[in-house]
CSV table of C-alpha atoms in Angstrom, one decimal:
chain,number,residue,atom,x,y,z
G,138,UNK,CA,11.2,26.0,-8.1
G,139,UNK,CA,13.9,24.4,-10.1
G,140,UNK,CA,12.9,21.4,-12.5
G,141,UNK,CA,14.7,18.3,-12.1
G,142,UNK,CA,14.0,15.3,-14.7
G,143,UNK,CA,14.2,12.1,-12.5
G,144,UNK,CA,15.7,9.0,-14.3
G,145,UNK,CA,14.6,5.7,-13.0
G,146,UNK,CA,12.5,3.0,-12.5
G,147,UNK,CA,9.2,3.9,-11.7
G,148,UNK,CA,8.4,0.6,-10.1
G,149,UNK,CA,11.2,1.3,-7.2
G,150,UNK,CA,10.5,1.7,-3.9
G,151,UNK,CA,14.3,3.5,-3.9
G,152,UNK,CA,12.6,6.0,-6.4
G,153,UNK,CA,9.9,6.2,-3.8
G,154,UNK,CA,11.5,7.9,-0.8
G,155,UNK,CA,12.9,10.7,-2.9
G,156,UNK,CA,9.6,11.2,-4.7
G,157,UNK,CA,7.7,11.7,-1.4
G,158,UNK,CA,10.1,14.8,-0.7
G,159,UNK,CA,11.7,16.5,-3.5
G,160,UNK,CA,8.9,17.7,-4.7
G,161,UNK,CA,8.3,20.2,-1.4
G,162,UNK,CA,11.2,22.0,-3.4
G,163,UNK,CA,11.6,20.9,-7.2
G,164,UNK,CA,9.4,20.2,-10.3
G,165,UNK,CA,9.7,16.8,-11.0
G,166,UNK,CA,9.2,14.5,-14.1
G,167,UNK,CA,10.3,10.9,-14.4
G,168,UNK,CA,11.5,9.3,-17.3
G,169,UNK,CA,11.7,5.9,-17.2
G,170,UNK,CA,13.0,2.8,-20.1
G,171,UNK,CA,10.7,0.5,-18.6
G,172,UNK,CA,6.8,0.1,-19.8
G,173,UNK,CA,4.2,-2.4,-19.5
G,174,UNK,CA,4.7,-2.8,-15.5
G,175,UNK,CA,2.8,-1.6,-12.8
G,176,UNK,CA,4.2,1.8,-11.3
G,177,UNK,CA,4.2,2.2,-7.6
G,178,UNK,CA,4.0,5.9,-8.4
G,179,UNK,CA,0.9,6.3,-9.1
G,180,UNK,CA,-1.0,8.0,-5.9
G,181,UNK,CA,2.5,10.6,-5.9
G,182,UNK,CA,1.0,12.9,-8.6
G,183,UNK,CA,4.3,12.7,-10.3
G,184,UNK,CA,4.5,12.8,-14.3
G,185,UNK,CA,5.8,9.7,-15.5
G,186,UNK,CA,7.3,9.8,-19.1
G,187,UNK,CA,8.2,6.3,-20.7
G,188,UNK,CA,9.1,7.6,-24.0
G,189,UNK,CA,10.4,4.5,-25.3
G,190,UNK,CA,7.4,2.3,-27.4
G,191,UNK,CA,7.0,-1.5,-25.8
G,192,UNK,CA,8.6,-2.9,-28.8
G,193,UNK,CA,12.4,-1.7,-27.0
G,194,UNK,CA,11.9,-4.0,-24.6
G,195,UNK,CA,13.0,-6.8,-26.8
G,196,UNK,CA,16.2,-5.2,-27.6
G,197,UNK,CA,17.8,-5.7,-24.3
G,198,UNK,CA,18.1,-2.8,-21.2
G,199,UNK,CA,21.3,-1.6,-22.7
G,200,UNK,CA,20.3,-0.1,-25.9
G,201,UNK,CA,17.1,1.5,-24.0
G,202,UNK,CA,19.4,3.3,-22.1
G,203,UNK,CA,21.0,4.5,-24.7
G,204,UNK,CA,17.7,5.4,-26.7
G,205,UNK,CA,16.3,7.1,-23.5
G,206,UNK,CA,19.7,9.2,-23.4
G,207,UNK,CA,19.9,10.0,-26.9
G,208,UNK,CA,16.2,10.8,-26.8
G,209,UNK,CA,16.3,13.6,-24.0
G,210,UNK,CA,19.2,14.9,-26.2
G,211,UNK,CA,17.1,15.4,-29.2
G,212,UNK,CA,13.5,16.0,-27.9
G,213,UNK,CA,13.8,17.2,-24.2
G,214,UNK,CA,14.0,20.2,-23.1
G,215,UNK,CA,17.5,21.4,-21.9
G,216,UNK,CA,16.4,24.0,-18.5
G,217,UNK,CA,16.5,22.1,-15.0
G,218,UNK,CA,18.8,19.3,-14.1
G,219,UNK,CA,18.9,15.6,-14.4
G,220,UNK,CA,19.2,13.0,-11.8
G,221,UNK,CA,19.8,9.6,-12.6
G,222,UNK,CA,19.2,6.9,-10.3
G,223,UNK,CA,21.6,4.8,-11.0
G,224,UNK,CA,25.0,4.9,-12.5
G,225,UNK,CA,25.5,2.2,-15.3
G,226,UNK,CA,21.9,2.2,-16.5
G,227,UNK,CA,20.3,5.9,-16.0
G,228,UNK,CA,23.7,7.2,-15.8
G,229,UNK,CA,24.3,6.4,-19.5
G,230,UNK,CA,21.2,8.4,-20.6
G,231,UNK,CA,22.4,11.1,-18.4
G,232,UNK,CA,25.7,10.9,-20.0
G,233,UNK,CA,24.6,10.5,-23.6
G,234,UNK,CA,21.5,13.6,-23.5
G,235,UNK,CA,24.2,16.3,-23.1
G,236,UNK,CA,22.4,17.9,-20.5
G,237,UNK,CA,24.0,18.7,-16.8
G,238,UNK,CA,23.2,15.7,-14.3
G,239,UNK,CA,23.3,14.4,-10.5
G,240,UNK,CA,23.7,10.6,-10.6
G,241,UNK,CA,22.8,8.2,-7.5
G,242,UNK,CA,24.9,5.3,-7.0
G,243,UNK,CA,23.8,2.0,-6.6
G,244,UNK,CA,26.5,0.0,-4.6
G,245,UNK,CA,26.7,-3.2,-6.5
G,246,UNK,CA,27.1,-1.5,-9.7
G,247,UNK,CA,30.3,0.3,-8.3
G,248,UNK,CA,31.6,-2.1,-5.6
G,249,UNK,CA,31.2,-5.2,-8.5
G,250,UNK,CA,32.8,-3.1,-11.3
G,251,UNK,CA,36.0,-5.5,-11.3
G,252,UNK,CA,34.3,-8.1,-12.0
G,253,UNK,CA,32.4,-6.6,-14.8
G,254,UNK,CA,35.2,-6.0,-17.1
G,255,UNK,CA,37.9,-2.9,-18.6
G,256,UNK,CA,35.4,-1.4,-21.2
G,257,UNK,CA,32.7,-1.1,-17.9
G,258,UNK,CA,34.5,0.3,-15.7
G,259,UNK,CA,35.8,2.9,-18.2
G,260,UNK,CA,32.1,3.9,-19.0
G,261,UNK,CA,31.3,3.8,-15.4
G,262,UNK,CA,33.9,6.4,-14.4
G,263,UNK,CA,33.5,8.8,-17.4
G,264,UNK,CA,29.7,8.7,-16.3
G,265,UNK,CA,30.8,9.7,-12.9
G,266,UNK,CA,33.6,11.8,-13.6
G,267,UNK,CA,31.2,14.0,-16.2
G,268,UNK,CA,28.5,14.5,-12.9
G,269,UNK,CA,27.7,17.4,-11.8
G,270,UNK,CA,27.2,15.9,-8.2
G,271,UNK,CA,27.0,12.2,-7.3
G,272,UNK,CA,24.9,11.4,-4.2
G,273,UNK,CA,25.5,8.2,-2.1
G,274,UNK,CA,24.0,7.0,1.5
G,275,UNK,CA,26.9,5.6,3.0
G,276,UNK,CA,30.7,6.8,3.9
G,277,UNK,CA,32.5,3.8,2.6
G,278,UNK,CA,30.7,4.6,-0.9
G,279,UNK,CA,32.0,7.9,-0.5
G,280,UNK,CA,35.7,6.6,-0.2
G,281,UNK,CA,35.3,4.3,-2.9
G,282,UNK,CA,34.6,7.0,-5.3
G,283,UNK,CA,37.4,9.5,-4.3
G,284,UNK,CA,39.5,6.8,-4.0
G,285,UNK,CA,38.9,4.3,-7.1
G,286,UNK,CA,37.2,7.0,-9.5
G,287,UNK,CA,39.4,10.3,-8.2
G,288,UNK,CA,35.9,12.1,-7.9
G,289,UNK,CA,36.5,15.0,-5.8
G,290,UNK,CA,35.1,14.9,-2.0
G,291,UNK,CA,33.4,18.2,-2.8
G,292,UNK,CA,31.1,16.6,-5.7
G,293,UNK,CA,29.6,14.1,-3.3
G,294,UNK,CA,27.1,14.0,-2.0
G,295,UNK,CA,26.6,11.3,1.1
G,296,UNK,CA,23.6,11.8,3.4
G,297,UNK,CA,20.5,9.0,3.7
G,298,UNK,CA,17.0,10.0,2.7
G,299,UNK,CA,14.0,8.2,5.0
G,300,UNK,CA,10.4,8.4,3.9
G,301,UNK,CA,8.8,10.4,7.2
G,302,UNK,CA,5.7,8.1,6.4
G,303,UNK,CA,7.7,5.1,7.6
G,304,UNK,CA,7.8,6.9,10.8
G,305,UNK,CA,4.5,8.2,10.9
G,306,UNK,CA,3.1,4.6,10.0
G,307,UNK,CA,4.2,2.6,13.4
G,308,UNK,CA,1.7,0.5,15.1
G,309,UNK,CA,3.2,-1.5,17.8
G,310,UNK,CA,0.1,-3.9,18.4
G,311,UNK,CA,-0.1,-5.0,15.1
G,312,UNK,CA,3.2,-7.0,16.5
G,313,UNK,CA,2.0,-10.9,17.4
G,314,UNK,CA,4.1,-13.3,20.0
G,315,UNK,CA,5.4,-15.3,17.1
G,316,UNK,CA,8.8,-14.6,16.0
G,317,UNK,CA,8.2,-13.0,12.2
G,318,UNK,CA,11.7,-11.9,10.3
G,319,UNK,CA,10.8,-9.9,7.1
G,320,UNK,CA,13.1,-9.5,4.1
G,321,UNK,CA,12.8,-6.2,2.9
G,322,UNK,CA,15.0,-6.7,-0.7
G,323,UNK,CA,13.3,-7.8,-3.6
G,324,UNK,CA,14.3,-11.3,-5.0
G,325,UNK,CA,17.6,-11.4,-6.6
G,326,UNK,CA,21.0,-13.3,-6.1
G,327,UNK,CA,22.2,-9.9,-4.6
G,328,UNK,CA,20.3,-10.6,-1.5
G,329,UNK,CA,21.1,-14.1,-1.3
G,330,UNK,CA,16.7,-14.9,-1.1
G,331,UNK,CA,17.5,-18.8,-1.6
G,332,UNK,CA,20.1,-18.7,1.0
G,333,UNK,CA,17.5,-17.0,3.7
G,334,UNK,CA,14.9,-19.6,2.4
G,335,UNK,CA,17.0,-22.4,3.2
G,336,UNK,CA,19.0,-21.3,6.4
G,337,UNK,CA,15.0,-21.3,7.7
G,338,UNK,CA,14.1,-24.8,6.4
G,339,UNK,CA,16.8,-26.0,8.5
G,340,UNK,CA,15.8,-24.0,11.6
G,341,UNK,CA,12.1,-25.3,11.2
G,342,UNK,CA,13.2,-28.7,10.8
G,343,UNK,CA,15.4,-28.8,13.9
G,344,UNK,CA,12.4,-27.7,16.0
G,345,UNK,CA,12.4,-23.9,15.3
G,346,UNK,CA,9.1,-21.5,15.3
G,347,UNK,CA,8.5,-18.7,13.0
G,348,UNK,CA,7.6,-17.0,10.3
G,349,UNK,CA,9.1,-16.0,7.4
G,350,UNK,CA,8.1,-13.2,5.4
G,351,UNK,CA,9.4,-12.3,1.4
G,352,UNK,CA,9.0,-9.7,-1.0
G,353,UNK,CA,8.7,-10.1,-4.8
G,354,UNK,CA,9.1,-6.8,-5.4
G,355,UNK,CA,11.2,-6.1,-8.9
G,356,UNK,CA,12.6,-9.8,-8.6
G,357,UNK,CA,14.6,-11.5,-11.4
G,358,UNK,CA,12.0,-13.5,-12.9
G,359,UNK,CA,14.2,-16.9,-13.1
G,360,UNK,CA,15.4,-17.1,-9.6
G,361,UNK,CA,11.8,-15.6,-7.9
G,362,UNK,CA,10.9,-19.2,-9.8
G,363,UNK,CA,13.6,-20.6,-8.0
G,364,UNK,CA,13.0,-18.9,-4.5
G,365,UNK,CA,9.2,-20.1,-4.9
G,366,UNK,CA,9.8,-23.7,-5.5
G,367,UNK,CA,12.3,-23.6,-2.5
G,368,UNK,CA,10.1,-22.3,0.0
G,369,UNK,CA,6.8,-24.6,-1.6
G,370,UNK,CA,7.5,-27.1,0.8
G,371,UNK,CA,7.3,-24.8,4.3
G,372,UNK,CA,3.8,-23.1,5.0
G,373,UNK,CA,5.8,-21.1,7.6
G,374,UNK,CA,7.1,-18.6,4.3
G,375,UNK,CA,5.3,-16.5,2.8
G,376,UNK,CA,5.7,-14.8,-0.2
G,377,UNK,CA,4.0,-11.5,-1.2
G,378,UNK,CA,3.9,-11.5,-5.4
G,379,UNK,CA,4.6,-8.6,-7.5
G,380,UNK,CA,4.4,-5.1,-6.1
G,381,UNK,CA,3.4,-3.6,-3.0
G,382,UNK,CA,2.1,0.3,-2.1
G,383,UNK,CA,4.0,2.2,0.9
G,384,UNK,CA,0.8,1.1,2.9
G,385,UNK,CA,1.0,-2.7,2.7
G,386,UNK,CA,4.5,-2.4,3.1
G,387,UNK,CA,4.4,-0.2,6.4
G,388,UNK,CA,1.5,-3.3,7.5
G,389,UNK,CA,3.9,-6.0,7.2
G,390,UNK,CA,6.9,-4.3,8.9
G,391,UNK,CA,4.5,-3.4,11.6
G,392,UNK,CA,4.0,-7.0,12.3
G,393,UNK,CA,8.1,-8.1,11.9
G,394,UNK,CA,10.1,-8.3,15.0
G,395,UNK,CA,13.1,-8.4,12.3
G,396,UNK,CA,14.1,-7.2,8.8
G,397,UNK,CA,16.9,-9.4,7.1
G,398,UNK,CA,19.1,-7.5,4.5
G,399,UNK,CA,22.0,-9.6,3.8
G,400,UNK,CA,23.1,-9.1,1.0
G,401,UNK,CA,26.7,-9.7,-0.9
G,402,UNK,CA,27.1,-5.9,-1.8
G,403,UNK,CA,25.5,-3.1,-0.5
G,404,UNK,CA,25.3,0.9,0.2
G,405,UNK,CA,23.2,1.8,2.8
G,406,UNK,CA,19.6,1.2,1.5
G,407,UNK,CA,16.5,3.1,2.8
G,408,UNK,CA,14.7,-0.1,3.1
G,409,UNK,CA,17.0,-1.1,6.2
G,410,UNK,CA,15.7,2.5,7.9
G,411,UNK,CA,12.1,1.7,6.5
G,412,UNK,CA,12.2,-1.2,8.8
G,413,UNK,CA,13.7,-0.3,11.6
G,414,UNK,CA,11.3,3.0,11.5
G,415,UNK,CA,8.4,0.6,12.1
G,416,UNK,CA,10.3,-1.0,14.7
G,417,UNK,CA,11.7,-4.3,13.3
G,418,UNK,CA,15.0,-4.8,14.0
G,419,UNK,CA,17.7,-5.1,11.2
G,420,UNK,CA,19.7,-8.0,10.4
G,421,UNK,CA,22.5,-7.3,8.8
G,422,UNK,CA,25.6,-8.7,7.2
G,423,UNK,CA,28.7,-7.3,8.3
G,424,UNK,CA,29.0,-4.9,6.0
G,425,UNK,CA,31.5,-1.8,5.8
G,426,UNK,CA,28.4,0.4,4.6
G,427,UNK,CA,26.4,-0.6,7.4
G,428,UNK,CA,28.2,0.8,10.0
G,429,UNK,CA,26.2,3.9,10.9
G,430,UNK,CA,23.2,1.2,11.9
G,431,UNK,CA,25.2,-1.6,13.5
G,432,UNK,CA,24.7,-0.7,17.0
G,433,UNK,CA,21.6,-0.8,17.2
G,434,UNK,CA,21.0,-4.2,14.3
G,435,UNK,CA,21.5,-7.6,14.8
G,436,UNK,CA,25.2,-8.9,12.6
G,437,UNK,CA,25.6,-12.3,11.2
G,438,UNK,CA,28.4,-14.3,12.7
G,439,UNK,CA,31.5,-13.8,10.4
G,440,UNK,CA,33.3,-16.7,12.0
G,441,UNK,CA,30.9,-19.2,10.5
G,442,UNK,CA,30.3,-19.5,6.9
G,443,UNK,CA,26.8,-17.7,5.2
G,444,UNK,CA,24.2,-20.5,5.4
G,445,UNK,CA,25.8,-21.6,9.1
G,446,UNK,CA,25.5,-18.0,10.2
G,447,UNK,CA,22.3,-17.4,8.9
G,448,UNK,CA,20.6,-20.5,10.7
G,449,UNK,CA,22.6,-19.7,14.2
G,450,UNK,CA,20.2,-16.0,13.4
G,451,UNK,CA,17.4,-17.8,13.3
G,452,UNK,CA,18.2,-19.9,16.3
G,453,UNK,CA,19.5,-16.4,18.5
G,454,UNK,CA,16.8,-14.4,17.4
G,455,UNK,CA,14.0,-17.0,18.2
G,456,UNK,CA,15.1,-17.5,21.8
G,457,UNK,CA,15.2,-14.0,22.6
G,458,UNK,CA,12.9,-12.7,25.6
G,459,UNK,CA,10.0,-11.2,24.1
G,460,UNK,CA,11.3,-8.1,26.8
G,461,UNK,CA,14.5,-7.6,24.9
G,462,UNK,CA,13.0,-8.2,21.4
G,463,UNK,CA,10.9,-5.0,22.5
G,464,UNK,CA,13.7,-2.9,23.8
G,465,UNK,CA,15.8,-3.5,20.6
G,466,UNK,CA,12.4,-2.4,18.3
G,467,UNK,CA,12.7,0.4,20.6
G,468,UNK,CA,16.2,1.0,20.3
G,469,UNK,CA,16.2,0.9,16.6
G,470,UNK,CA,13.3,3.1,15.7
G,471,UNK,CA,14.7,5.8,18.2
G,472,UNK,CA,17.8,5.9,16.4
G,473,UNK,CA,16.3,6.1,12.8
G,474,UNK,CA,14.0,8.8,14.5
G,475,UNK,CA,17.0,11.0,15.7
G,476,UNK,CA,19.3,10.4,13.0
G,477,UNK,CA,17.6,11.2,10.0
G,478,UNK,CA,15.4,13.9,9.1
G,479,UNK,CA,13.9,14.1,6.1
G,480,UNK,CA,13.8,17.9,6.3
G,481,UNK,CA,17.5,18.4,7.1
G,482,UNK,CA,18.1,15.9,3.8
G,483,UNK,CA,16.4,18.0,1.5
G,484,UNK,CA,17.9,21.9,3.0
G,485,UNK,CA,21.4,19.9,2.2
G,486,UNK,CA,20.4,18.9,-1.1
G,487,UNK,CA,18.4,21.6,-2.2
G,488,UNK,CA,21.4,23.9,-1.4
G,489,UNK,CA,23.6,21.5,-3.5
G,490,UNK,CA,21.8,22.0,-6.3
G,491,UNK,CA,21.7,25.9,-6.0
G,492,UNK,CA,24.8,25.4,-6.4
G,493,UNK,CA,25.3,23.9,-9.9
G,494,UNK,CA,22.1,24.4,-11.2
């Protein structure tokens, strides 16, 4: 089996998926920058390293990166591969340990490169260009980097990765009669979380009846304050705190007739097919890296402005037969069922890596 040190957070359920299969082919190892924080990783029997001592968190996540890449140059062990999740972060380390590594791509690190500046964008596409292979879960991702970073089609990789569990872990009755929308992204202005809170204050206080579910998850710490005192007010959100494990997770999309991923950027997450795995039907902003899942997700109105569109969801979704609710669960899970197989993922990437390795 080849080794394969994994670069990310360990407190991601992204990291998640692909720790649930790689290791049917690959010796793993994690090394993560992050430390003091709980670790969702911890019933996958997979080594996590934090090499870094606590005191590096007060010197901002930029440096760490740099001290995690300079440290695998200097103290790891050069066999096996590298595969950063994440390009501007992890992707650094990779870059900077002079060592031969894969690197995931995150889409609002590449998508929102403009805005980030010249001297970015220039590290950006030396850490992609100096890849080995750059994976990615979505075509339009794909055609960003050929186009905007000249990476050769052959060196990318573009195929989406479900956790079978999710599929396994359906219950249709734990589904009640009252209309639950779940959002499945951890609290950040990415996912516009403030925006969803108060397109359904509006739709509550125009007569509307529901439930709305949010999770923590890895949230920015300022604006999960700001999300909380937004929703204090309704007792119809809820919002989990912190962490949750794969279990709690696959509970509460069993009981949502709809999983809300709007945000302003995107690739195709895995927490889009988590959801509609367990049946609850995604709603999406239209999105060019959504289009594999559109025809069988519900898409915000792009005539109407966010917060209009978002209520008129609310409003659409609510009045919806209970009959046709169930027949778009139906039509959603079948899909993700058909579609993507977690064993025809890892024969492609495991031949991939034979390949460079």
């Amino acid at each position: 089996m080849c080794d394969l040190k994994v670069l990310g957070n360990s407190s991601s359920p992204h990291l998640r998926t692909w720790l649930r299969v790689l290791p049917y082919r690959f010796n793993l190892r994690v090394y993560d920058i992050h430390t003091g924080r709980p670790s969702i990783l911890e019933n996958l029997r997979v080594p996590v390293v934090v090499p870094l001592p606590g005191v590096f968190r007060r010197v901002g996540k930029l440096f760490q990166y740099i001290f995690l890449g300079l440290w695998l140059r200097w103290f790891c062990r050069r066999d096996g591969l590298i595969h950063a999740h994440n390009a501007s972060g992890y992707g650094l380390s990779a870059l900077l340990s002079g060592q031969a590594y894969i690197i995931t791509t995150y889409g609002s690190e590449v998508y929102g490169a403009r805005r980030r500046g010249v001297i970015y964008r220039w590290i950006l596409k030396k850490i992609l260009s100096n890849a080995r292979l750059v994976t990615t879960s979505s075509d339009h991702m794909r055609r960003t980097l050929v186009r905007c970073y000249r990476l050769p089609p052959g060196r990318i990789f573009s195929k989406m990765l479900l956790d079978p569990r999710f599929l396994d872990g359906f219950a249709i009755d734990s589904r009640g009669q009252e209309r639950t929308w779940f959002v499945n992204r951890r609290m950040t202005e990415l996912y516009c979380t403030i925006s969803v809170v108060q397109a359904f204050k509006v739709f509550v206080d125009e007569g509307g009846v529901g439930r709305l579910v949010l999770l923590e998850g890895d949230a920015d710490r300022d604006y999960a304050a700001r999300v909380r005192a937004e929703a204090e007010d309704c007792s119809n959100i809820e919002i989990i705190r912190g962490f949750v494990d794969q279990k709690k997770l696959i509970e509460q999309l069993n009981r949502a007739h709809f999983a809300i991923s709007v945000p302003k950027t995107d690739q195709f997450s895995s927490s889009i097919l988590e959801a509609a795995a367990c049946g609850a039907i995604p709603v999406l902003r239209n999105l060019e890296s959504y289009e594999r899942i559109k025809g069988v997700s519900i898409i915000l109105n792009d005539s109407l402005d966010f917060e209009s569109s978002l209520i008129s969801m609310f409003k659409e979704t609510s009045a919806l037969p209970y009959s046709d609710v169930e027949a778009l669960s139906a039509d959603a899970r079948s899909f993700v069922s058909d579609k993507f197989s977690h064993t025809d993922f890892l024969e492609s990437y495991a031949d991939h890596i034979d390949e460079i390795a």
